[in-house]
PDB file of C-alpha atoms in Angstrom:
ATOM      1  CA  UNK A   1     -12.280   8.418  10.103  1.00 70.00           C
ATOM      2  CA  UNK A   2      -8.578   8.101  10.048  1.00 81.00           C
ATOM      3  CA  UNK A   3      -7.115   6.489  13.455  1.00 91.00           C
ATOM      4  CA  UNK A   4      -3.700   6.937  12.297  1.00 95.00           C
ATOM      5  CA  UNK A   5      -2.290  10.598  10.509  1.00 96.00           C
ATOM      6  CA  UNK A   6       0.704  11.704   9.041  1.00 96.00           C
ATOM      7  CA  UNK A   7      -0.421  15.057   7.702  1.00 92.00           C
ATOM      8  CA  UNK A   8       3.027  15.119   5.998  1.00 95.00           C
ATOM      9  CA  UNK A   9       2.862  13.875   2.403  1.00 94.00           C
ATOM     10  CA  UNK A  10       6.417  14.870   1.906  1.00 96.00           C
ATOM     11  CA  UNK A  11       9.992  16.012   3.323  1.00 97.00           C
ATOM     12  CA  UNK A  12      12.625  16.664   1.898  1.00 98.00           C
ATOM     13  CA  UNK A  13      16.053  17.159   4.208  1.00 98.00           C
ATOM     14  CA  UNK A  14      19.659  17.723   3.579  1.00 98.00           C
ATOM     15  CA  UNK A  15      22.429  15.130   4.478  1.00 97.00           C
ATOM     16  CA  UNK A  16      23.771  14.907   7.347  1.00 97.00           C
ATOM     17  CA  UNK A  17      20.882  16.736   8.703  1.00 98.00           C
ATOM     18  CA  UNK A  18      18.324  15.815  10.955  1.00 98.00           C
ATOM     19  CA  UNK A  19      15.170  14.038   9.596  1.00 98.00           C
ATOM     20  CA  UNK A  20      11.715  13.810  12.075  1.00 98.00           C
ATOM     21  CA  UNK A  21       8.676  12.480  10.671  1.00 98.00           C
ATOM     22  CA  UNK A  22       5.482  12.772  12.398  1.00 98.00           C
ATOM     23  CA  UNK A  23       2.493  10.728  13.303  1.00 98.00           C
ATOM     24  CA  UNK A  24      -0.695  11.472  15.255  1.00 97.00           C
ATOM     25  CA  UNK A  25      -3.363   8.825  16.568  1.00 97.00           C
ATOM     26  CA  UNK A  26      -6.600   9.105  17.735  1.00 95.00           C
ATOM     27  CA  UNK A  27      -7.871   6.031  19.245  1.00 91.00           C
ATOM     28  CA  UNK A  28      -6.823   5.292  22.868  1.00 91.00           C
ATOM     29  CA  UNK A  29      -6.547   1.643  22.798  1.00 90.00           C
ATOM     30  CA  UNK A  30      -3.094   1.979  20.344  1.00 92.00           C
ATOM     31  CA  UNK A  31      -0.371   0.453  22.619  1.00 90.00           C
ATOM     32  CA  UNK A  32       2.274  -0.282  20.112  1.00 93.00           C
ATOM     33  CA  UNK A  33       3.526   1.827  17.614  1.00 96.00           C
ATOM     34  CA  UNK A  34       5.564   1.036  14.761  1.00 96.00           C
ATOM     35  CA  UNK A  35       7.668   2.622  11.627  1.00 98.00           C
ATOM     36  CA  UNK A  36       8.130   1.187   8.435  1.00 97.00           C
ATOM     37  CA  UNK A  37       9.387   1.855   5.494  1.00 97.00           C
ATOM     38  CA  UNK A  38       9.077   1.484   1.736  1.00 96.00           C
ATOM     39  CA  UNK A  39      11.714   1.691  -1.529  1.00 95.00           C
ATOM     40  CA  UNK A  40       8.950   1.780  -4.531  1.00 92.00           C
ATOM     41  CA  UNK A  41       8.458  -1.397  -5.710  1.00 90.00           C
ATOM     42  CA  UNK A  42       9.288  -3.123  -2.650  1.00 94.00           C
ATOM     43  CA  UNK A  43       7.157  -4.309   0.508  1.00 96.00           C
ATOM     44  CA  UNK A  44       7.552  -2.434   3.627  1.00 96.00           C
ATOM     45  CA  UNK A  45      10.395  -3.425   6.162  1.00 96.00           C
ATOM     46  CA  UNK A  46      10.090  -2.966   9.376  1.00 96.00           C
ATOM     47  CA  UNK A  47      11.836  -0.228  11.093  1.00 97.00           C
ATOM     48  CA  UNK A  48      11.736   0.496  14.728  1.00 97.00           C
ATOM     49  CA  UNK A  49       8.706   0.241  17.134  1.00 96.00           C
ATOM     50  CA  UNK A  50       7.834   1.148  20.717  1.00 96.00           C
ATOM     51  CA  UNK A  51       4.959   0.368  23.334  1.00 94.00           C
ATOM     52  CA  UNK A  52       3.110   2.854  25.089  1.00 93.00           C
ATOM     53  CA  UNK A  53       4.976   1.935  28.251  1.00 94.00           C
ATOM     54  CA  UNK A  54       7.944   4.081  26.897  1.00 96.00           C
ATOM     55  CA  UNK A  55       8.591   7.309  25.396  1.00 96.00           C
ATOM     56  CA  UNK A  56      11.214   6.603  23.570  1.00 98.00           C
ATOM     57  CA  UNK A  57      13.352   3.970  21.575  1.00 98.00           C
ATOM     58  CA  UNK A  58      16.866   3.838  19.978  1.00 98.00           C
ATOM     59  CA  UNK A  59      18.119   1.983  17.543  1.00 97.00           C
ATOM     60  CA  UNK A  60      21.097   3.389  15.973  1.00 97.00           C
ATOM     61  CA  UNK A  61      20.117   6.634  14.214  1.00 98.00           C
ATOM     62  CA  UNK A  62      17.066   6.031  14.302  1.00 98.00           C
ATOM     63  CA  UNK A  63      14.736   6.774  17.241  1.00 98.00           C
ATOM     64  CA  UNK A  64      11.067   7.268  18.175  1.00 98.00           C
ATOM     65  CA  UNK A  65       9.382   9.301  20.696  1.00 98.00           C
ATOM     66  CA  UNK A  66       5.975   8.691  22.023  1.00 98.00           C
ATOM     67  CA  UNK A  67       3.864  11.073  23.660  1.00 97.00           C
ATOM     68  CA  UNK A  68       0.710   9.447  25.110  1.00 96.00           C
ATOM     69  CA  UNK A  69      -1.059  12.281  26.134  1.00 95.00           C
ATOM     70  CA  UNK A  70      -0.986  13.998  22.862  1.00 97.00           C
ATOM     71  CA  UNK A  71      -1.094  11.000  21.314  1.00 97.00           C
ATOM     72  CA  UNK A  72       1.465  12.067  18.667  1.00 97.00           C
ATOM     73  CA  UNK A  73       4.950  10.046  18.126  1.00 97.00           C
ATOM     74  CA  UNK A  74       7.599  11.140  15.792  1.00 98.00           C
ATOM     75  CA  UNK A  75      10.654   9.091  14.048  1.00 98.00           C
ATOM     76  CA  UNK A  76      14.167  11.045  14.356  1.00 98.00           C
ATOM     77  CA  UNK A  77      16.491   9.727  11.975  1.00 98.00           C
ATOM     78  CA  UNK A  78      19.929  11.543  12.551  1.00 97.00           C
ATOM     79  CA  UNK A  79      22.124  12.093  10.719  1.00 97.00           C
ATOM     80  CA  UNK A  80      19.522  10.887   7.593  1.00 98.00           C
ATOM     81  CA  UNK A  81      21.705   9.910   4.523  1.00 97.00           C
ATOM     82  CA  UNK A  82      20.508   9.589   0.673  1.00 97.00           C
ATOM     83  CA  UNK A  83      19.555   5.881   1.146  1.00 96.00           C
ATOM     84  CA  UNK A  84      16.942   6.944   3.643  1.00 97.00           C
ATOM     85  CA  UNK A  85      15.012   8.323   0.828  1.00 98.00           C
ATOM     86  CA  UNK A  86      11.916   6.180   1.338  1.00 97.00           C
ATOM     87  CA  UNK A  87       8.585   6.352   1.975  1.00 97.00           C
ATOM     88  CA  UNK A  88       7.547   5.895   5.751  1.00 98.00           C
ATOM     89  CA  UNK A  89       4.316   4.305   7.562  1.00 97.00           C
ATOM     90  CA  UNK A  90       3.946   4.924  10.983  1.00 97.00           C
ATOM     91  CA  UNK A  91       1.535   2.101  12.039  1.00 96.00           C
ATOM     92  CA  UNK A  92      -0.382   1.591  15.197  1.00 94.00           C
ATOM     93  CA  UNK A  93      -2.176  -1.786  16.477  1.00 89.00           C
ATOM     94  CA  UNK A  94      -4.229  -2.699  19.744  1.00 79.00           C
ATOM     95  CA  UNK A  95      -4.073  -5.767  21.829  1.00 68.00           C
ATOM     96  CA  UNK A  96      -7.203  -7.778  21.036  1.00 64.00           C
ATOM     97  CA  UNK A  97      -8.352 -10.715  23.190  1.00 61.00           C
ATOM     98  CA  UNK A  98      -7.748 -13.807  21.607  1.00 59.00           C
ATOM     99  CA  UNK A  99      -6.659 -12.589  18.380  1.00 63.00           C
ATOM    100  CA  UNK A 100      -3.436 -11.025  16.538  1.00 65.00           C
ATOM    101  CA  UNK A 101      -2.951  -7.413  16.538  1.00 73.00           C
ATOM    102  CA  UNK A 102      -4.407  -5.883  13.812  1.00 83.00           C
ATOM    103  CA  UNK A 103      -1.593  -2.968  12.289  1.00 88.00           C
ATOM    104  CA  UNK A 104      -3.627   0.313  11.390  1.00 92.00           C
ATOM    105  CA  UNK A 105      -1.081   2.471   8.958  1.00 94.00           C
ATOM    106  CA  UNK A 106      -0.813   6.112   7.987  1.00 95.00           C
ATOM    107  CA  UNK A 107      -0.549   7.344   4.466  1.00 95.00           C
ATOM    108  CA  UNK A 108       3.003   7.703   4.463  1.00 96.00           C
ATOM    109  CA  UNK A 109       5.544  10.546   4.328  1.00 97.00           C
ATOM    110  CA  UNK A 110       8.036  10.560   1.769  1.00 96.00           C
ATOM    111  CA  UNK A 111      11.479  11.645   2.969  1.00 98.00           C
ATOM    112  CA  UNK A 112      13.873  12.625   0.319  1.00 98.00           C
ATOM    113  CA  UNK A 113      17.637  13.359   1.789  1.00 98.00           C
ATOM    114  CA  UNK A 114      19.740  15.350  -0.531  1.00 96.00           C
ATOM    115  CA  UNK A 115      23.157  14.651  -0.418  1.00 93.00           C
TER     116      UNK A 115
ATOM    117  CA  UNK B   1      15.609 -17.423   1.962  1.00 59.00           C
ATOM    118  CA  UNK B   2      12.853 -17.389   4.882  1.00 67.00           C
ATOM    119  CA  UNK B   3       9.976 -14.988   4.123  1.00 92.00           C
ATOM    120  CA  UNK B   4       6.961 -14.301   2.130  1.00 96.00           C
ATOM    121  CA  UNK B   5       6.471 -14.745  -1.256  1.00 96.00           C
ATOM    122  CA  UNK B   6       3.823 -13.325  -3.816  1.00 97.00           C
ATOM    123  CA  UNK B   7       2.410 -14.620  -6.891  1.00 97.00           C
ATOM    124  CA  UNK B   8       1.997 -13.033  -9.281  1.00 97.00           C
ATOM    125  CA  UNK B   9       4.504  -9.589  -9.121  1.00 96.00           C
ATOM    126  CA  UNK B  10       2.045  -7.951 -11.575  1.00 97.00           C
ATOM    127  CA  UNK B  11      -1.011  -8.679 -13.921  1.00 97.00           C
ATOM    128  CA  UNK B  12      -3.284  -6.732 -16.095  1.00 97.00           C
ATOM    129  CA  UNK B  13      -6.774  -8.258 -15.597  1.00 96.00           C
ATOM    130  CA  UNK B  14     -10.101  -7.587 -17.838  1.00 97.00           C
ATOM    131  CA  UNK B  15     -13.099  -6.477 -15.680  1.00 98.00           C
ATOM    132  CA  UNK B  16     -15.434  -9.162 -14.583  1.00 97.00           C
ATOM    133  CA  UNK B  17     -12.913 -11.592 -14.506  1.00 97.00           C
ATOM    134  CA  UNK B  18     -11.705 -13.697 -11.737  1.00 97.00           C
ATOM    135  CA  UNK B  19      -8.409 -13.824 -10.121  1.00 97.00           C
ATOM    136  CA  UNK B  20      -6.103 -14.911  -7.430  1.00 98.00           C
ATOM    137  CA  UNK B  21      -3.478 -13.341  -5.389  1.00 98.00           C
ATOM    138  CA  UNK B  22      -1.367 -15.984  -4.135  1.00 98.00           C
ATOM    139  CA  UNK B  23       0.834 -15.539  -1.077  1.00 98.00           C
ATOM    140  CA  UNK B  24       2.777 -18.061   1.135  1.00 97.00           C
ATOM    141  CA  UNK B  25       4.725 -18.014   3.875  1.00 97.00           C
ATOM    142  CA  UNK B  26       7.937 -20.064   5.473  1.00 95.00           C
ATOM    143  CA  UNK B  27       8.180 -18.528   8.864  1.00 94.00           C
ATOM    144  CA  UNK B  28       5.367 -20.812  10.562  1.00 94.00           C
ATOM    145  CA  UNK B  29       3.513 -17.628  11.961  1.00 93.00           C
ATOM    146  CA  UNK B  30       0.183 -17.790  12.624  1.00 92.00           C
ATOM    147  CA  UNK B  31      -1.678 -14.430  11.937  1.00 92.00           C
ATOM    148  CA  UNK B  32      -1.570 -13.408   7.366  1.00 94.00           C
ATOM    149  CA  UNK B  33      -2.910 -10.098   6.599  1.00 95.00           C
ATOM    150  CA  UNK B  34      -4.027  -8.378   2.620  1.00 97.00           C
ATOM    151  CA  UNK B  35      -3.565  -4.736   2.356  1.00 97.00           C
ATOM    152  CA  UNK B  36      -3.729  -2.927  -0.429  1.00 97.00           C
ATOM    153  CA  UNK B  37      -2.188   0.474  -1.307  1.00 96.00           C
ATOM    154  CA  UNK B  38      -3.505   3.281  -3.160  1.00 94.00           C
ATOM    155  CA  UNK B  39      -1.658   6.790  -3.551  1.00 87.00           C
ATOM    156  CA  UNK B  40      -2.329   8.834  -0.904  1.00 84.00           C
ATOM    157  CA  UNK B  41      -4.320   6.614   1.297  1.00 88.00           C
ATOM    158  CA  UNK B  42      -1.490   4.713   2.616  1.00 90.00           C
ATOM    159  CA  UNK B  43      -1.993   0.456   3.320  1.00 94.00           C
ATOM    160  CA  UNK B  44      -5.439  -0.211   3.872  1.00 95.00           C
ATOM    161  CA  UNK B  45      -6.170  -3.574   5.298  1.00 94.00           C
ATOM    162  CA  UNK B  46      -8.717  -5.582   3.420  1.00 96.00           C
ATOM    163  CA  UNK B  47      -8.851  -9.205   5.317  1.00 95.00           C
ATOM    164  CA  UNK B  48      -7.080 -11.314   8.020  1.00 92.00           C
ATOM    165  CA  UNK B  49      -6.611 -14.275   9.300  1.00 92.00           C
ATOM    166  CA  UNK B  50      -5.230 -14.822  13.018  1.00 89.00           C
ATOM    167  CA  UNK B  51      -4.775 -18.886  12.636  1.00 91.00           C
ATOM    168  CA  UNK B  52      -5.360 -21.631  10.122  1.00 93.00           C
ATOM    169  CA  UNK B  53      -8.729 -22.328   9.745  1.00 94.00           C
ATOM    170  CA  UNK B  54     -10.268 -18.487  10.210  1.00 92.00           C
ATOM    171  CA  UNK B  55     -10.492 -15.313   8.863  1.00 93.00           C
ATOM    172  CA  UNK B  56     -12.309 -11.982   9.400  1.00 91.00           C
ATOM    173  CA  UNK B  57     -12.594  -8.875   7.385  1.00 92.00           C
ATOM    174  CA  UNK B  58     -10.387  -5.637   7.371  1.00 91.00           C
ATOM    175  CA  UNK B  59     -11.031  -2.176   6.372  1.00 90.00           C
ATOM    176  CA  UNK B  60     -12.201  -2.726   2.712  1.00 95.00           C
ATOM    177  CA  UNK B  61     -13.169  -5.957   2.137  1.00 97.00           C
ATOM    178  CA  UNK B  62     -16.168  -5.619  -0.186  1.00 97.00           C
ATOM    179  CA  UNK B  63     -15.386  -7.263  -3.434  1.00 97.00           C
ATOM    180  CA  UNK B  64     -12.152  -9.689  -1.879  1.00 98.00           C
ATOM    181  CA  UNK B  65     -12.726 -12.734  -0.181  1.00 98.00           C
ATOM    182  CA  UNK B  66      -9.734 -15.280   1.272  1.00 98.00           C
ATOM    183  CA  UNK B  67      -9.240 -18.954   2.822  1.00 97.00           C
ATOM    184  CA  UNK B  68      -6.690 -19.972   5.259  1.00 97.00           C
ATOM    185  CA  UNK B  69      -6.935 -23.780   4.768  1.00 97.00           C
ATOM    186  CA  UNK B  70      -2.960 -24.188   6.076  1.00 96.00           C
ATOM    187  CA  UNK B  71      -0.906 -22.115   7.596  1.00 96.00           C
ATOM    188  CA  UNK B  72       1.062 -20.910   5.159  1.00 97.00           C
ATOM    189  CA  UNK B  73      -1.007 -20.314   2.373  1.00 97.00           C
ATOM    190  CA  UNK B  74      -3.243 -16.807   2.273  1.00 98.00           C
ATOM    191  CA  UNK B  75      -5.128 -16.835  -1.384  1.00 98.00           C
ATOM    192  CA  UNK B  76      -6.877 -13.564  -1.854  1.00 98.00           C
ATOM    193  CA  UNK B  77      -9.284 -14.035  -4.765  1.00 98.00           C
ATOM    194  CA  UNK B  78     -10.982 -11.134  -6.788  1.00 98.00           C
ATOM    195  CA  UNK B  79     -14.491 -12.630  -7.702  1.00 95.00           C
ATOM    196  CA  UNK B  80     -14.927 -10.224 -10.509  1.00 97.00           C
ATOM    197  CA  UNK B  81     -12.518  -7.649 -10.815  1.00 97.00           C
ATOM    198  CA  UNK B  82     -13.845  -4.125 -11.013  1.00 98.00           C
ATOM    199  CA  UNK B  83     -11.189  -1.080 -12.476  1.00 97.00           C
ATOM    200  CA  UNK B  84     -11.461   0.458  -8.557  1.00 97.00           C
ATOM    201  CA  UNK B  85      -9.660  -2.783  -7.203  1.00 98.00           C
ATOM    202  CA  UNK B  86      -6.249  -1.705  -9.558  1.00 97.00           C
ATOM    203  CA  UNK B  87      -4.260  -0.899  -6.627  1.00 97.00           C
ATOM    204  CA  UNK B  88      -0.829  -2.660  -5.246  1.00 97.00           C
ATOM    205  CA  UNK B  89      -1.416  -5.802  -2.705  1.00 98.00           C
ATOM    206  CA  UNK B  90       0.671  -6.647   0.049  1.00 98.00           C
ATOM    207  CA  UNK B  91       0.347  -9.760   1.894  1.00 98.00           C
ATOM    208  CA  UNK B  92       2.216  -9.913   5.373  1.00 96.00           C
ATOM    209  CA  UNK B  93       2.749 -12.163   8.594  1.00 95.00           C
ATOM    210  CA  UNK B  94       3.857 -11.972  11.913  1.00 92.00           C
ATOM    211  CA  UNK B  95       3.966 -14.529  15.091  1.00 90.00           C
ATOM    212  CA  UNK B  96       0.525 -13.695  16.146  1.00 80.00           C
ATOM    213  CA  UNK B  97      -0.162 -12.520  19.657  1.00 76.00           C
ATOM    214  CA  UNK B  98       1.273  -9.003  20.925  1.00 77.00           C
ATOM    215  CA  UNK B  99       4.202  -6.245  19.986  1.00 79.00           C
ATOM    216  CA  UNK B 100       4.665  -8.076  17.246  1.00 84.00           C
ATOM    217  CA  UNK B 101       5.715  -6.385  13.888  1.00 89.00           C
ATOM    218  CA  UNK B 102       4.502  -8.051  10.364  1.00 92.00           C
ATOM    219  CA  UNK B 103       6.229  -9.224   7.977  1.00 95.00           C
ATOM    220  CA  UNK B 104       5.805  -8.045   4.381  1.00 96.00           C
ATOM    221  CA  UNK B 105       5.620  -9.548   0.629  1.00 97.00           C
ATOM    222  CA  UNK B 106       7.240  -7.838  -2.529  1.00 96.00           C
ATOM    223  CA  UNK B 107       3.879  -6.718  -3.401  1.00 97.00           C
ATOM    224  CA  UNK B 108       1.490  -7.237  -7.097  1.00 98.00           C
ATOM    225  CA  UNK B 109       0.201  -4.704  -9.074  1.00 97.00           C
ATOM    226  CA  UNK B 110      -2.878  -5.526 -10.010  1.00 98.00           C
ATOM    227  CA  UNK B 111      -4.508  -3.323 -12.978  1.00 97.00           C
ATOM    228  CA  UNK B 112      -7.761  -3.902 -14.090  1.00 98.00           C
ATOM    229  CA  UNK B 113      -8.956  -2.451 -17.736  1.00 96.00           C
TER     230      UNK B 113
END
């Protein structure tokens, strides 16, 4: 049973335009979300993440949105340019008592931006 | 240059062998995570391990086992590699505690014939 989805395996975007990549969760107890992303043959880098206290974070052009009660968040990358061709994880972890947060990941949607 | 290294970037291993995925870290953080990745099924976590000393198991740990005996050292060792286990491994960190992100390695491809 998949706690994390992105039901997107691939977009594909021109530049300049406006890229949003989706994720949807199913377990409650998520309170931190995160994006990463991947150039092949690299490890993922971390992106941009946000706790369920908010519904939204900035960080330049990128920016996330959270919505708890439809437990869905999406990552807004404006305007997306040819080095965002990547793949991206949205990930998802729970506090835990005693213990490190555990990241549960997506399969990935890979964004290819045209120029 | 601080981060986490992995050892080695790729291998081809025979099946039934043994093998280990080496990974250490320079940051000083506590928790080290394995995941592997597999085409369209995203990073799967395999084990953990929150301090020095313990570990616990992940999402598909059959077939893997690790030691922490330091804290920056995170072996992941194959007992006897099986052609399912060819998949890329990714060994990450982060501080430990909460709203933390991890840190990731370069990754190994592991193939197994």
């Amino acid at each position: 049973d998949q706690q994390v989805k992105q039901n997107s395996p691939s977009l594909s975007v021109q530049e300049g335009r406006i890229s949003i990549l989706n994720c949807d969760y199913t377990n409650s107890m998520f309170d931190y979300f995160l994006w990463y992303k991947k150039y092949p043959a690299e490890g993922p880098t971390f992106l941009i993440s946000i706790s369920s206290i908010k519904d939204k974070n900035e960080d330049g052009r990128f920016t996330v949105f959270l919505n708890k009660s439809a437990k869905h968040l999406s990552l807004h990358i404006v305007p997306s340019q040819p080095g965002d061709s990547a793949v991206y994880f949205c990930a998802a972890s729970a506090a835990t008592q005693g213990g490190s947060e555990k990241l549960v990941f997506g399969k990935g949607t890979k964004l290819t931006v045209n120029p | 240059i601080a981060g986490i290294t992995q050892a080695p970037t790729s291998q081809i291993l025979a099946a039934g062998r043994r093998m280990t995925l080496r990974c250490t870290q320079d940051m000083r953080h506590n928790a080290m995570y394995w995941y592997r990745q597999d085409l369209g099924l995203g990073l799967r976590l395999i084990h953990y391990s929150n301090t020095a000393g313990t570990t616990g198991k992940g999402e598909v740990p059959d077939g893997y086992s690790v030691s922490r005996a330091n804290t920056d050292d995170f072996p992941l060792t194959l007992a006897s590699a099986v052609p399912s286990q060819t998949s890329v491994y990714f060994c990450a960190s982060s501080p430990g505690g909460q709203n933390t992100e991890a840190f990731f390695g370069q990754g190994t491809r592991l193939t197994v014939v």
